[in-house]
Short mmCIF file of C-alpha atoms in Angstrom, two decimals:
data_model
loop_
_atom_site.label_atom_id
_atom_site.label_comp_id
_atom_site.label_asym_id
_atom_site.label_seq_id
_atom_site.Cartn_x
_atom_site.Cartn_y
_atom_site.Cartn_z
CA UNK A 1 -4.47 -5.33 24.98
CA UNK A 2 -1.17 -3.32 24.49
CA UNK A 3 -0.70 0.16 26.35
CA UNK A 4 -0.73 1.88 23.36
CA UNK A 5 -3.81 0.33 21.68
CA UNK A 6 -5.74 1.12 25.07
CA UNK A 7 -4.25 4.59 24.65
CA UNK A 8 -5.57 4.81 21.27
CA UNK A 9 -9.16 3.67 22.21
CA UNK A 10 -9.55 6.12 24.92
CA UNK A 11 -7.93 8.95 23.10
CA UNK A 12 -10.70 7.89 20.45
CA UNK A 13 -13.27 8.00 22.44
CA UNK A 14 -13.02 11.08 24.52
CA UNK A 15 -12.71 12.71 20.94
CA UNK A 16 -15.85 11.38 20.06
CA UNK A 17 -17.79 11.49 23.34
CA UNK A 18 -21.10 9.76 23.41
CA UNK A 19 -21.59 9.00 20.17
CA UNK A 20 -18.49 6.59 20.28
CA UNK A 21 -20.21 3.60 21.55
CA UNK A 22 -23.58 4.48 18.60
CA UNK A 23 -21.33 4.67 15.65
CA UNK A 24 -19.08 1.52 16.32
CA UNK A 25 -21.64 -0.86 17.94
CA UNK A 26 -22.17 -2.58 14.39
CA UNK A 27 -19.20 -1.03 12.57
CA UNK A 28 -15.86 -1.54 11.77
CA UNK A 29 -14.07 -1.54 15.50
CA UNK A 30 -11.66 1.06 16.15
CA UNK A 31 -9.36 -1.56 18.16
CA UNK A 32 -9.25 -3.65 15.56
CA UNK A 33 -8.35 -1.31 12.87
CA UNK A 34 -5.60 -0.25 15.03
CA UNK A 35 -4.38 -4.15 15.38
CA UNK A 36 -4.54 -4.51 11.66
CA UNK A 37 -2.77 -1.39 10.50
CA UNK A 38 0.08 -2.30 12.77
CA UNK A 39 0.12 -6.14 10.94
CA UNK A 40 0.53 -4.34 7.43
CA UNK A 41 2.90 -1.77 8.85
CA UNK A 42 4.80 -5.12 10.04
CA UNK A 43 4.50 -6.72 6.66
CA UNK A 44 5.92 -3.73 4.59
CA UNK A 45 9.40 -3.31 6.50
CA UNK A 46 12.31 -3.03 4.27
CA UNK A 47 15.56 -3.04 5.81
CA UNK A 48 17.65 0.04 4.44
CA UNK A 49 21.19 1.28 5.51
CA UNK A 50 21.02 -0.19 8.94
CA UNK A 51 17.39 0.76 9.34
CA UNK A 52 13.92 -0.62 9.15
CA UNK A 53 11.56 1.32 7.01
CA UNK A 54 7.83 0.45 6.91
CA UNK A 55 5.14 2.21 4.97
CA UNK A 56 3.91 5.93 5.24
CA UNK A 57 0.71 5.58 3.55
CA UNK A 58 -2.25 3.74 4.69
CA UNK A 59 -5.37 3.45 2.58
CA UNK A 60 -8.24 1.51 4.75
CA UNK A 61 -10.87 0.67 2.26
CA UNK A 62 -14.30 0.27 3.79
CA UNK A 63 -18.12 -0.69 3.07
CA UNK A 64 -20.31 2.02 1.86
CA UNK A 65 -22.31 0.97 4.63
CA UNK A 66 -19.47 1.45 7.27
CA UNK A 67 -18.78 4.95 5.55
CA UNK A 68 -22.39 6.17 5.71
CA UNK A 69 -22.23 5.10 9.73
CA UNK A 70 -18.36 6.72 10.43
CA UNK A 71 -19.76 10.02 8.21
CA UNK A 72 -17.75 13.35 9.66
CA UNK A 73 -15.51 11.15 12.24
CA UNK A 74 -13.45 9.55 9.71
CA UNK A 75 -10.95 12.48 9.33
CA UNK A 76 -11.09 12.15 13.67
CA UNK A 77 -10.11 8.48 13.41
CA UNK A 78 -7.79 9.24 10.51
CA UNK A 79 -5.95 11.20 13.28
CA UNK A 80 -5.73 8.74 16.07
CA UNK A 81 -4.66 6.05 14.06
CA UNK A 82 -1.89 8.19 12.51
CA UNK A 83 -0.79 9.01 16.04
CA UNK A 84 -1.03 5.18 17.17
CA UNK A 85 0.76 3.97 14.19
CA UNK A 86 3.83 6.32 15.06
CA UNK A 87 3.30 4.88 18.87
CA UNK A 88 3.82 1.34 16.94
CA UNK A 89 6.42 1.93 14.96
CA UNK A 90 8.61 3.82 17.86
CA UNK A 91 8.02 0.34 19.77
CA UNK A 92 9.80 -1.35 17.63
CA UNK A 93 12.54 1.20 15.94
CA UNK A 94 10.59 1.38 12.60
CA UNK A 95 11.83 4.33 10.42
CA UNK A 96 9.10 6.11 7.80
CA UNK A 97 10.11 8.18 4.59
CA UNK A 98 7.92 10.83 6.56
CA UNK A 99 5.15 10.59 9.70
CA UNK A 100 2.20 8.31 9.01
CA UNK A 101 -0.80 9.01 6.71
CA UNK A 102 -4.13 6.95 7.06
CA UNK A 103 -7.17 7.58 4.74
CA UNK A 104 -10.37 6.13 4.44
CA UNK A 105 -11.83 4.98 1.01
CA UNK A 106 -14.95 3.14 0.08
CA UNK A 107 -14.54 -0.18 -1.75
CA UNK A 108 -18.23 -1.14 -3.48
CA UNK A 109 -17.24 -4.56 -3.49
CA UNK A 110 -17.21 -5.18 0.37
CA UNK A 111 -21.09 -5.32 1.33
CA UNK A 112 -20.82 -6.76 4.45
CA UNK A 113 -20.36 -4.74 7.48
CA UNK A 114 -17.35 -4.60 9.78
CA UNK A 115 -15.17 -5.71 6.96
CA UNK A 116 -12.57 -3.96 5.84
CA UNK A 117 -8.93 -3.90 3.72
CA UNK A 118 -5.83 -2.22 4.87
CA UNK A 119 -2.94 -1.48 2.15
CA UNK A 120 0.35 0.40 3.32
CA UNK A 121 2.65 2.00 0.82
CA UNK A 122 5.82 3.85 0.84
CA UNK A 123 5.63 7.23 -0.72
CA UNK A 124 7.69 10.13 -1.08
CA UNK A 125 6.46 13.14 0.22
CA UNK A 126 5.76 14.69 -3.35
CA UNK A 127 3.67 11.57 -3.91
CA UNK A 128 1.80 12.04 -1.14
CA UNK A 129 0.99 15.64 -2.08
CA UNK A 130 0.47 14.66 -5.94
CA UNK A 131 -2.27 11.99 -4.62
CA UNK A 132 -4.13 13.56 -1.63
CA UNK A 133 -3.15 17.05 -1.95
CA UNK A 134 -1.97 18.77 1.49
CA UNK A 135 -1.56 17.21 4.45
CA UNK A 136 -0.55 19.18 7.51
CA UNK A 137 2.99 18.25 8.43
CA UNK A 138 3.73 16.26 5.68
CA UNK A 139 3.52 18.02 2.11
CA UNK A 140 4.53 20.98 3.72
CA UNK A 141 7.57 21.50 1.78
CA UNK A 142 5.78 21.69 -1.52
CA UNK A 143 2.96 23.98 -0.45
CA UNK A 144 4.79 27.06 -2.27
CA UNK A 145 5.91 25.35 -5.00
CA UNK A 146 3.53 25.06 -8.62
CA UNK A 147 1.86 21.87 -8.78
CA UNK A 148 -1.09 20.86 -10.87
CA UNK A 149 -3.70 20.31 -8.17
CA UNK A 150 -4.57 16.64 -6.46
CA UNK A 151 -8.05 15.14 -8.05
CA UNK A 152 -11.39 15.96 -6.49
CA UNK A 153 -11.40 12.55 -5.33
CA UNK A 154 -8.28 13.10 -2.54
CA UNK A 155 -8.82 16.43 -1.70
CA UNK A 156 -8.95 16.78 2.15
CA UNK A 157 -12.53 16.32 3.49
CA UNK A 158 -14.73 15.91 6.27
CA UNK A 159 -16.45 12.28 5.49
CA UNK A 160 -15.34 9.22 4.01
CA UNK A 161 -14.50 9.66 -0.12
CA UNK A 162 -16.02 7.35 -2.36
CA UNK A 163 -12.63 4.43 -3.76
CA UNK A 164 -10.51 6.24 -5.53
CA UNK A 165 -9.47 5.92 -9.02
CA UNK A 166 -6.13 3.54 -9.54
CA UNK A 167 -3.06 4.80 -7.92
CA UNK A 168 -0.19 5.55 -10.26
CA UNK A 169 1.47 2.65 -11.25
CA UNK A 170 4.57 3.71 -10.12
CA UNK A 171 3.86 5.75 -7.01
CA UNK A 172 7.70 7.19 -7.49
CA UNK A 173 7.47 8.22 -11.01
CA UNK A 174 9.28 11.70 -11.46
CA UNK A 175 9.14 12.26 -7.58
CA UNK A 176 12.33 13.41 -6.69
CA UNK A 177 13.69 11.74 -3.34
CA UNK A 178 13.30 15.28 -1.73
CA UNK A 179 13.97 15.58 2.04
CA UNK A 180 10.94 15.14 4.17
CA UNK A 181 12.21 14.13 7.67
CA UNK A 182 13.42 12.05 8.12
CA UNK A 183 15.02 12.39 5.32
CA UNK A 184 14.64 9.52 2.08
CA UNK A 185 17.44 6.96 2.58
CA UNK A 186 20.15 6.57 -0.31
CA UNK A 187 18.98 2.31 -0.27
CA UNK A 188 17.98 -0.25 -2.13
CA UNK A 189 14.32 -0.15 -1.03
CA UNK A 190 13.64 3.97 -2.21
CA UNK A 191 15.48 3.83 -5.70
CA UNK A 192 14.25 4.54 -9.24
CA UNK A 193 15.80 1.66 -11.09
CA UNK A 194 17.24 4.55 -13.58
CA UNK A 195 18.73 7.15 -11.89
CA UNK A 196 18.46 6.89 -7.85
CA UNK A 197 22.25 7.12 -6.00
CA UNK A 198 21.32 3.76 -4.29
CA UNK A 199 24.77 3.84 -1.69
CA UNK A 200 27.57 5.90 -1.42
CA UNK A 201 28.76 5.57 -4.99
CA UNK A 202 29.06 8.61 -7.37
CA UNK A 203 25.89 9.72 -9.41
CA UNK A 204 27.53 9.01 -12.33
CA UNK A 205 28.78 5.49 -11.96
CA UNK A 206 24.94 4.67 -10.78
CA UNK A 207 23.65 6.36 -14.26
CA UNK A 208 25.78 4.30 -16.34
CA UNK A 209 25.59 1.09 -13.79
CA UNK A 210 23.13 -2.24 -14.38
CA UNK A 211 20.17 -2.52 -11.82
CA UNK A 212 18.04 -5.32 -11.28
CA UNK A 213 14.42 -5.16 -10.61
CA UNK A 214 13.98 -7.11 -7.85
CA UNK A 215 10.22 -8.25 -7.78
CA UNK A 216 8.33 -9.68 -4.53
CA UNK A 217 3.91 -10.96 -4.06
CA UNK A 218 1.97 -10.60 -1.28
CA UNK A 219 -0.29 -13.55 -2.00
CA UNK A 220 -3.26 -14.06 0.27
CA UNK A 221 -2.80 -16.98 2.70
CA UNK A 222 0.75 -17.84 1.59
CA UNK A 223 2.50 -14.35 2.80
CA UNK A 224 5.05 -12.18 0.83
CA UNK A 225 7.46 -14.15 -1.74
CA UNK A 226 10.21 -13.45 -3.59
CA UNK A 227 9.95 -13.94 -7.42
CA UNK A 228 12.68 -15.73 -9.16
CA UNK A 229 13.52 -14.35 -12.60
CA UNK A 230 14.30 -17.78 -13.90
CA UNK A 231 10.71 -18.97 -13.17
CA UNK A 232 7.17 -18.16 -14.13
CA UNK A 233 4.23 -18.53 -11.60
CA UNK A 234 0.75 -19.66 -12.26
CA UNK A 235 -2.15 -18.19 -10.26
CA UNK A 236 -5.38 -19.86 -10.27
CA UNK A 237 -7.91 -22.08 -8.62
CA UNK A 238 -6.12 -25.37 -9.62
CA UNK A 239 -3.78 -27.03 -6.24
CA UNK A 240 -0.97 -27.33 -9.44
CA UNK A 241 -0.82 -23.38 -9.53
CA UNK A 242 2.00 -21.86 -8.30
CA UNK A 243 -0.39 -19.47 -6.20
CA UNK A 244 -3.37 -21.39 -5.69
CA UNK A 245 -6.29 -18.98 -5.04
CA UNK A 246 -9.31 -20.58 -3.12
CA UNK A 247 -11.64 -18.47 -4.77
CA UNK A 248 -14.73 -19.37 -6.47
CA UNK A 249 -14.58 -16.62 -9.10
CA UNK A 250 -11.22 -17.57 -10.57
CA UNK A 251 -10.32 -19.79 -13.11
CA UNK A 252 -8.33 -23.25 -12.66
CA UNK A 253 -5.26 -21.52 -14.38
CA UNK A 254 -6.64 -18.19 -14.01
CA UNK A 255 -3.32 -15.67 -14.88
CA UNK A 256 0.59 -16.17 -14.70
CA UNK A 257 3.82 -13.31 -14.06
CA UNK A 258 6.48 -13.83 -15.92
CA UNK A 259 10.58 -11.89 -16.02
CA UNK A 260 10.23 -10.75 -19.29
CA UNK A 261 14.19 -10.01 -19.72
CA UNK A 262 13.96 -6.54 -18.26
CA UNK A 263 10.70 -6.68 -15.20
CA UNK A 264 7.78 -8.29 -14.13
CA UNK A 265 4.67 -8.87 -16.10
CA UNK A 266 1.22 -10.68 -15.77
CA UNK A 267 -0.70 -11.73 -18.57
CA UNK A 268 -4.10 -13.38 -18.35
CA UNK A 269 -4.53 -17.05 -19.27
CA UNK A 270 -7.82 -16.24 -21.10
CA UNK A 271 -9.89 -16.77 -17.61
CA UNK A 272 -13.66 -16.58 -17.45
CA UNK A 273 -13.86 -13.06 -15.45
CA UNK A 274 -10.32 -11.61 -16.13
CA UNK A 275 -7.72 -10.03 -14.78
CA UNK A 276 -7.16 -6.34 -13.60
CA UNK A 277 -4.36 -4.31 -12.56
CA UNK A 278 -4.91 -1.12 -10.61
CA UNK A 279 -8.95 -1.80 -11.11
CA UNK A 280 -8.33 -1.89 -15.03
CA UNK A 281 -9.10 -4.71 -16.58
CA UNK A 282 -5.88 -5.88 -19.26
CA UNK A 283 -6.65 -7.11 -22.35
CA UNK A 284 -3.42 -10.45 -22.25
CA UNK A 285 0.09 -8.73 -20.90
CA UNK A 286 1.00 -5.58 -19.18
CA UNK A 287 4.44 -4.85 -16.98
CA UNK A 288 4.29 -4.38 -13.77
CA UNK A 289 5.67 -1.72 -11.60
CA UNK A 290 6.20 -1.27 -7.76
CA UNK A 291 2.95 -0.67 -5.74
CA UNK A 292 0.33 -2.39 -8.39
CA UNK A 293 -2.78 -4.61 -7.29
CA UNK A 294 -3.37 -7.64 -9.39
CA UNK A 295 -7.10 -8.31 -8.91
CA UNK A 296 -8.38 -11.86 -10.02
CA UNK A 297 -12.08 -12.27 -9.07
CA UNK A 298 -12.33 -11.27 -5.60
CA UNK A 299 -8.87 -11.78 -4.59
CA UNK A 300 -6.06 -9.19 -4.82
CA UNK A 301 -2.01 -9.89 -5.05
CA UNK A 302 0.22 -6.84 -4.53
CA UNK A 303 3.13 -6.86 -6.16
CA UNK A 304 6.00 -4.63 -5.05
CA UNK A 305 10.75 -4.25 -6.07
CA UNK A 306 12.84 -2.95 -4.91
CA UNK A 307 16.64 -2.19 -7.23
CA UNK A 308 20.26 -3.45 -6.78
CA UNK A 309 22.92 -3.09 -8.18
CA UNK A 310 24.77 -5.43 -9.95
#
């Protein structure tokens, strides 16, 4: 066990006192938690004007059993495993668009105890406010300023909130790349494909310039890829899928993305238990944007781009 997981155990624990050892006897583990928030962290880096930027935002999505056992400590372990994530990251010279965020969320598909789901975003620091409200040391910047107020569902409390309703599509919609420290790089991996300065080029010539959408999966059991625009991708149950999903609840040829001239988009291929994006079901094609969850049965592809230039 690393130095700083140990750290983050026994920092956990003396937190919690006694009632450490009742809570997580047949819960989700702490440790393990921990080791998994550092794999996604790991997964999400983006390298960026001689840096390596890795998500801000961690949403760990957890039985409603689980939730009714962690109760009042979650915003406690919320803390620690902000503070070990930042341990992590220093490690290994990982940048974030500001300090780490980690919040709980109940998923009412996981009924099984122990298991859990860990997705890491980037997000500006607006974002963040505009989806959880405030967050000490993080939204700071906007606490003065008018904003319509964050939904019920993300205010700050003191237990576990029930799975929130689907994130934006577009988590940087009409956030402007404010300066939260450290400050939002000018690269590839934090532009809007319209309007972001994306390197050291006027504003102007990036207005008027092309951008490509550059689209990338994270398929379970095959990893992140890279989606060529000159090919289509099948997902489904059937080994002559593209993405073959071994999961009883999808179809043989169960959905397929496609470039369609200007992005990404996913229709479904008329499966027996459809397809969903963000938790809402489509109806045959919708266009994807950065940060969406493409849910087929019980399996979930994330689909993330990033802009260049051309």
């Amino acid at each position: 066990m690393s130095n700083i997981l140990r750290d983050f155990e026994t920092a956990l624990g003396n937190v919690v006192e006694g009632t450490f050892g009742a809570v997580f006897r047949s819960t989700v583990q702490p440790a393990e938690l921990a080791r998994e928030a550092g794999k996604e962290m790991t997964r999400s880096r983006k390298m960026s004007l001689g840096k390596t930027y890795v998500a801000n935002a961690y949403f760990v999505f957890i039985s409603p059993r689980d939730a009714d056992a962690i109760g009042d400590l979650a915003p406690t372990i919320e803390g620690e495993l902000e503070t070990y994530l930042l341990a992590f990251a220093r490690e290994r010279d990982y940048s974030f668009v500001t300090r780490p965020v980690v919040r709980f969320s109940v998923d009412e598909k996981l009924k099984r105890q122990g298991k859990f789901d860990i997705i890491g975003q980037k997000m500006t620091a607006e974002a963040i406010f505009e989806e959880l409200g405030s967050v000490a040391g993080v939204t700071d910047i906007f606490e003065d300023e008018e904003h319509d107020p964050a939904p019920a569902a993300h205010t700050p409390r003191s237990a576990v909130t029930p799975l929130p309703e689907p994130m934006p599509a577009d988590p940087w919609a009409d956030a402007p790349l404010a300066a939260p420290t450290p400050s939002v790089p000018d690269g590839d991996d934090f532009a809007r494909p319209a309007t972001a300065v994306v390197s050291d080029t006027d504003a102007t010539d990036c207005a008027t310039s092309s951008i490509t959408r550059i689209g990338t999966v994270l398929v379970p059991g095959k990893g992140e890829v890279e989606l060529d625009p000159k090919h289509s991708y099948t997902i489904g149950r059937h080994s002559g899928c593209n993405f073959s999903l071994e999961d009883a609840n999808i179809s043989r040829k169960h959905a397929e993305l496609f470039w369609d001239g200007e992005g990404w988009s996913v229709r479904d291929l008329d499966s027996t238990n459809g397809t969903s994006v963000n938790g809402q079901k489509i109806d045959s094609v919708i266009e994807l944007y950065d940060g969406d969850s493409i849910t087929l049965g019980v399996s979930t592809i994330a689909y993330y781009e990033t802009s260049r230039m051309r």
